[in-house]
Amino acid sequence: MTGADEPGAEPSGPPATGAPATSADVTSGARAAVITVSDRSSRGERPDTGGPLLAGLLADLGLDLSPVVLVPDEVGAVQDALRAAVAAGHDLVVTTGGTGLSPRDITPEATRPLLEREAPGLAEALRHRNAEAVPTAILSRGVAGTIGRSLVVNLPGSTGGIRDGVAVLGPVLDHALAQQRGGGDHRAS
């Protein structure tokens, strides 16, 4: 896991989107799903702190959150949870955990084959968000992209990595969701 908690890593309030007025209300009312990928939490050996934190931060952005889903670090379990979230019509599906280099970290391997289109710029921005303060952030192997009309993003399992990830997602989310729905202004603001 990467993105260790650092003082000052938490974003100060919801970031401005910079998106055109036509997509300003896209996030409000959009549906989001959070999937925590953790062997220990799924076995009840430790509480899931990342999933609830992520859900709260996404709710602060105006998203309508479903209950957090908790799965073990197993390709089939992660893929089943992703497919279920997409089938349920979630606009945004965010995983937390399983993006590091340990042998059981398989979230990117489970996610990548399901993606119809990757968003490599988003994945790179997530890795580099706080890399100066937390050099290990660049070790995260998370991917991002689309499955059907859902934007899917892998975040690290650390609370610092989650906060950094939402800080990156916040400013682009309205525009990304508008594009997923077939709209959105493609010009720079």
mmCIF file of C-alpha atoms in Angstrom:
data_model
loop_
_atom_site.group_PDB
_atom_site.id
_atom_site.type_symbol
_atom_site.label_atom_id
_atom_site.label_comp_id
_atom_site.label_asym_id
_atom_site.label_seq_id
_atom_site.Cartn_x
_atom_site.Cartn_y
_atom_site.Cartn_z
ATOM 1 C CA MET A 1 0.000 0.000 0.000
ATOM 2 C CA THR A 2 1.185 3.479 -0.743
ATOM 3 C CA GLY A 3 0.345 7.080 0.079
ATOM 4 C CA ALA A 4 1.005 7.032 3.826
ATOM 5 C CA ASP A 5 -0.791 9.598 5.911
ATOM 6 C CA GLU A 6 1.027 12.901 5.950
ATOM 7 C CA PRO A 7 0.141 16.111 7.767
ATOM 8 C CA GLY A 8 -1.445 18.547 5.375
ATOM 9 C CA ALA A 9 -2.342 15.809 2.864
ATOM 10 C CA GLU A 10 -6.053 16.331 3.400
ATOM 11 C CA PRO A 11 -7.702 18.660 0.854
ATOM 12 C CA SER A 12 -9.129 21.866 2.287
ATOM 13 C CA GLY A 13 -12.769 21.666 1.285
ATOM 14 C CA PRO A 14 -14.224 20.615 -2.053
ATOM 15 C CA PRO A 15 -12.045 21.777 -4.930
ATOM 16 C CA ALA A 16 -13.412 24.019 -7.659
ATOM 17 C CA THR A 17 -14.194 22.003 -10.771
ATOM 18 C CA GLY A 18 -13.276 24.558 -13.412
ATOM 19 C CA ALA A 19 -15.867 22.801 -15.577
ATOM 20 C CA PRO A 20 -18.231 24.727 -17.831
ATOM 21 C CA ALA A 21 -21.594 25.707 -16.356
ATOM 22 C CA THR A 22 -23.335 23.072 -18.501
ATOM 23 C CA SER A 23 -21.796 20.257 -16.440
ATOM 24 C CA ALA A 24 -21.673 21.959 -13.032
ATOM 25 C CA ASP A 25 -24.512 19.890 -11.605
ATOM 26 C CA VAL A 26 -23.473 16.512 -12.994
ATOM 27 C CA THR A 27 -21.882 15.248 -9.772
ATOM 28 C CA SER A 28 -24.893 16.261 -7.681
ATOM 29 C CA GLY A 29 -27.150 13.220 -7.684
ATOM 30 C CA ALA A 30 -24.685 11.003 -9.552
ATOM 31 C CA ARG A 31 -24.413 7.519 -8.077
ATOM 32 C CA ALA A 32 -21.133 6.150 -6.733
ATOM 33 C CA ALA A 33 -19.968 2.804 -5.392
ATOM 34 C CA VAL A 34 -16.954 2.154 -3.168
ATOM 35 C CA ILE A 35 -15.276 -1.243 -3.094
ATOM 36 C CA THR A 36 -12.686 -1.977 -0.400
ATOM 37 C CA VAL A 37 -10.225 -4.691 -1.404
ATOM 38 C CA SER A 38 -8.640 -6.195 1.711
ATOM 39 C CA ASP A 39 -8.031 -9.753 2.855
ATOM 40 C CA ARG A 40 -7.784 -8.796 6.533
ATOM 41 C CA SER A 41 -10.849 -6.556 6.590
ATOM 42 C CA SER A 42 -12.927 -9.064 4.629
ATOM 43 C CA ARG A 43 -12.016 -11.722 7.251
ATOM 44 C CA GLY A 44 -12.959 -9.375 10.099
ATOM 45 C CA GLU A 45 -9.368 -9.153 11.389
ATOM 46 C CA ARG A 46 -9.310 -5.355 11.184
ATOM 47 C CA PRO A 47 -11.968 -2.724 10.591
ATOM 48 C CA ASP A 48 -12.357 -1.193 7.142
ATOM 49 C CA THR A 49 -11.411 2.453 7.641
ATOM 50 C CA GLY A 50 -10.592 3.259 4.005
ATOM 51 C CA GLY A 51 -13.962 2.441 2.449
ATOM 52 C CA PRO A 52 -16.025 4.583 4.828
ATOM 53 C CA LEU A 53 -13.524 7.458 4.534
ATOM 54 C CA LEU A 54 -13.682 7.287 0.732
ATOM 55 C CA ALA A 55 -17.478 7.126 0.758
ATOM 56 C CA GLY A 56 -17.646 10.174 3.011
ATOM 57 C CA LEU A 57 -15.273 12.194 0.841
ATOM 58 C CA LEU A 58 -17.230 11.302 -2.303
ATOM 59 C CA ALA A 59 -20.501 12.198 -0.572
ATOM 60 C CA ASP A 60 -18.945 15.579 0.261
ATOM 61 C CA LEU A 61 -18.535 16.083 -3.508
ATOM 62 C CA GLY A 62 -22.299 15.609 -3.933
ATOM 63 C CA LEU A 63 -22.379 11.964 -4.984
ATOM 64 C CA ASP A 64 -25.108 9.565 -3.864
ATOM 65 C CA LEU A 65 -23.252 6.619 -2.260
ATOM 66 C CA SER A 66 -24.293 3.002 -2.015
ATOM 67 C CA PRO A 67 -23.098 0.994 1.006
ATOM 68 C CA VAL A 68 -19.384 0.149 0.879
ATOM 69 C CA VAL A 69 -18.670 -3.334 -0.511
ATOM 70 C CA LEU A 70 -15.827 -5.286 1.104
ATOM 71 C CA VAL A 71 -14.030 -8.044 -0.824
ATOM 72 C CA PRO A 72 -10.833 -10.067 -0.381
ATOM 73 C CA ASP A 73 -7.749 -9.634 -2.577
ATOM 74 C CA GLU A 74 -8.986 -12.141 -5.144
ATOM 75 C CA VAL A 75 -9.411 -11.391 -8.850
ATOM 76 C CA GLY A 76 -12.835 -13.057 -9.074
ATOM 77 C CA ALA A 77 -14.212 -11.248 -6.023
ATOM 78 C CA VAL A 78 -12.980 -7.851 -7.237
ATOM 79 C CA GLN A 79 -14.347 -8.429 -10.740
ATOM 80 C CA ASP A 80 -17.712 -9.607 -9.406
ATOM 81 C CA ALA A 81 -17.989 -6.457 -7.261
ATOM 82 C CA LEU A 82 -17.020 -4.222 -10.197
ATOM 83 C CA ARG A 83 -19.524 -5.901 -12.527
ATOM 84 C CA ALA A 84 -22.286 -5.609 -9.915
ATOM 85 C CA ALA A 85 -21.605 -1.891 -9.367
ATOM 86 C CA VAL A 86 -21.615 -1.193 -13.111
ATOM 87 C CA ALA A 87 -24.784 -3.289 -13.619
ATOM 88 C CA ALA A 88 -26.471 -1.302 -10.827
ATOM 89 C CA GLY A 89 -25.915 1.869 -12.871
ATOM 90 C CA HIS A 90 -23.284 3.619 -10.769
ATOM 91 C CA ASP A 91 -21.725 6.595 -12.539
ATOM 92 C CA LEU A 92 -18.499 6.245 -10.540
ATOM 93 C CA VAL A 93 -16.955 3.094 -9.066
ATOM 94 C CA VAL A 94 -13.884 3.572 -6.876
ATOM 95 C CA THR A 95 -11.846 0.773 -5.346
ATOM 96 C CA THR A 96 -9.519 1.247 -2.408
ATOM 97 C CA GLY A 97 -6.714 -1.166 -1.609
ATOM 98 C CA GLY A 98 -4.741 -3.795 -3.434
ATOM 99 C CA THR A 99 -2.735 -1.423 -5.661
ATOM 100 C CA GLY A 100 0.737 -1.925 -4.192
ATOM 101 C CA LEU A 101 3.529 -4.363 -4.956
ATOM 102 C CA SER A 102 2.804 -7.128 -2.465
ATOM 103 C CA PRO A 103 1.936 -10.523 -3.977
ATOM 104 C CA ARG A 104 -1.721 -10.251 -2.864
ATOM 105 C CA ASP A 105 -2.217 -6.755 -4.381
ATOM 106 C CA ILE A 106 -4.265 -7.661 -7.478
ATOM 107 C CA THR A 107 -6.779 -4.839 -7.883
ATOM 108 C CA PRO A 108 -5.254 -3.461 -11.119
ATOM 109 C CA GLU A 109 -5.023 -6.977 -12.596
ATOM 110 C CA ALA A 110 -8.681 -7.570 -11.739
ATOM 111 C CA THR A 111 -9.805 -4.184 -13.074
ATOM 112 C CA ARG A 112 -7.796 -3.790 -16.289
ATOM 113 C CA PRO A 113 -9.408 -6.648 -18.300
ATOM 114 C CA LEU A 114 -12.870 -5.196 -17.612
ATOM 115 C CA LEU A 115 -11.995 -1.674 -18.773
ATOM 116 C CA GLU A 116 -13.297 -0.723 -22.197
ATOM 117 C CA ARG A 117 -11.198 2.453 -22.321
ATOM 118 C CA GLU A 118 -8.326 3.336 -20.008
ATOM 119 C CA ALA A 119 -7.752 6.849 -18.642
ATOM 120 C CA PRO A 120 -3.975 6.742 -18.152
ATOM 121 C CA GLY A 121 -3.686 10.470 -17.431
ATOM 122 C CA LEU A 122 -6.009 10.106 -14.458
ATOM 123 C CA ALA A 123 -4.076 7.111 -13.110
ATOM 124 C CA GLU A 124 -0.786 8.998 -13.477
ATOM 125 C CA ALA A 125 -2.176 12.124 -11.785
ATOM 126 C CA LEU A 126 -3.326 9.951 -8.875
ATOM 127 C CA ARG A 127 0.185 8.518 -8.488
ATOM 128 C CA HIS A 128 1.912 11.877 -8.633
ATOM 129 C CA ARG A 129 -0.497 13.936 -6.488
ATOM 130 C CA ASN A 130 1.592 13.909 -3.309
ATOM 131 C CA ALA A 131 4.706 12.064 -4.494
ATOM 132 C CA GLU A 132 7.061 14.793 -3.307
ATOM 133 C CA ALA A 133 5.862 14.425 0.286
ATOM 134 C CA VAL A 134 5.189 10.665 0.037
ATOM 135 C CA PRO A 135 7.698 9.186 -2.445
ATOM 136 C CA THR A 136 6.129 5.715 -2.196
ATOM 137 C CA ALA A 137 2.949 7.052 -3.836
ATOM 138 C CA ILE A 138 4.507 6.326 -7.239
ATOM 139 C CA LEU A 139 4.540 2.622 -6.400
ATOM 140 C CA SER A 140 0.751 2.449 -6.626
ATOM 141 C CA ARG A 141 -0.276 0.490 -9.699
ATOM 142 C CA GLY A 142 -3.910 1.602 -9.815
ATOM 143 C CA VAL A 143 -5.677 2.006 -13.139
ATOM 144 C CA ALA A 144 -8.602 4.148 -14.252
ATOM 145 C CA GLY A 145 -11.002 3.968 -17.158
ATOM 146 C CA THR A 146 -14.527 3.183 -18.212
ATOM 147 C CA ILE A 147 -16.748 0.150 -18.126
ATOM 148 C CA GLY A 148 -19.973 0.908 -19.953
ATOM 149 C CA ARG A 149 -21.177 4.269 -18.644
ATOM 150 C CA SER A 150 -19.239 3.968 -15.376
ATOM 151 C CA LEU A 151 -15.944 5.661 -14.574
ATOM 152 C CA VAL A 152 -13.809 3.181 -12.602
ATOM 153 C CA VAL A 153 -10.818 4.274 -10.510
ATOM 154 C CA ASN A 154 -8.400 2.291 -8.322
ATOM 155 C CA LEU A 155 -7.068 4.107 -5.239
ATOM 156 C CA PRO A 156 -4.556 2.918 -2.640
ATOM 157 C CA GLY A 157 -5.823 1.610 0.674
ATOM 158 C CA SER A 158 -4.085 4.166 2.905
ATOM 159 C CA THR A 159 -6.125 7.068 4.220
ATOM 160 C CA GLY A 160 -3.546 9.512 2.828
ATOM 161 C CA GLY A 161 -3.744 7.878 -0.607
ATOM 162 C CA ILE A 162 -7.547 8.041 -0.470
ATOM 163 C CA ARG A 163 -7.540 11.740 0.428
ATOM 164 C CA ASP A 164 -5.007 12.484 -2.320
ATOM 165 C CA GLY A 165 -7.069 10.479 -4.804
ATOM 166 C CA VAL A 166 -10.262 12.382 -4.067
ATOM 167 C CA ALA A 167 -8.315 15.657 -4.317
ATOM 168 C CA VAL A 168 -7.345 14.636 -7.869
ATOM 169 C CA LEU A 169 -10.817 13.364 -8.807
ATOM 170 C CA GLY A 170 -12.754 16.328 -7.436
ATOM 171 C CA PRO A 171 -11.727 18.950 -10.027
ATOM 172 C CA VAL A 172 -12.334 16.663 -13.037
ATOM 173 C CA LEU A 173 -15.309 14.610 -11.895
ATOM 174 C CA ASP A 174 -18.125 16.781 -13.284
ATOM 175 C CA HIS A 175 -16.483 16.893 -16.683
ATOM 176 C CA ALA A 176 -15.625 13.172 -16.718
ATOM 177 C CA LEU A 177 -19.168 12.159 -15.746
ATOM 178 C CA ALA A 178 -20.677 14.551 -18.295
ATOM 179 C CA GLN A 179 -18.515 12.976 -21.002
ATOM 180 C CA GLN A 180 -19.524 9.490 -19.867
ATOM 181 C CA ARG A 181 -23.121 10.534 -20.386
ATOM 182 C CA GLY A 182 -22.326 11.745 -23.893
ATOM 183 C CA GLY A 183 -22.107 15.439 -23.040
ATOM 184 C CA GLY A 184 -19.537 17.756 -21.632
ATOM 185 C CA ASP A 185 -17.659 20.569 -23.241
ATOM 186 C CA HIS A 186 -14.420 19.376 -24.829
ATOM 187 C CA ARG A 187 -12.802 22.819 -24.873
ATOM 188 C CA ALA A 188 -10.401 23.942 -22.188
ATOM 189 C CA SER A 189 -12.024 26.275 -19.660
#
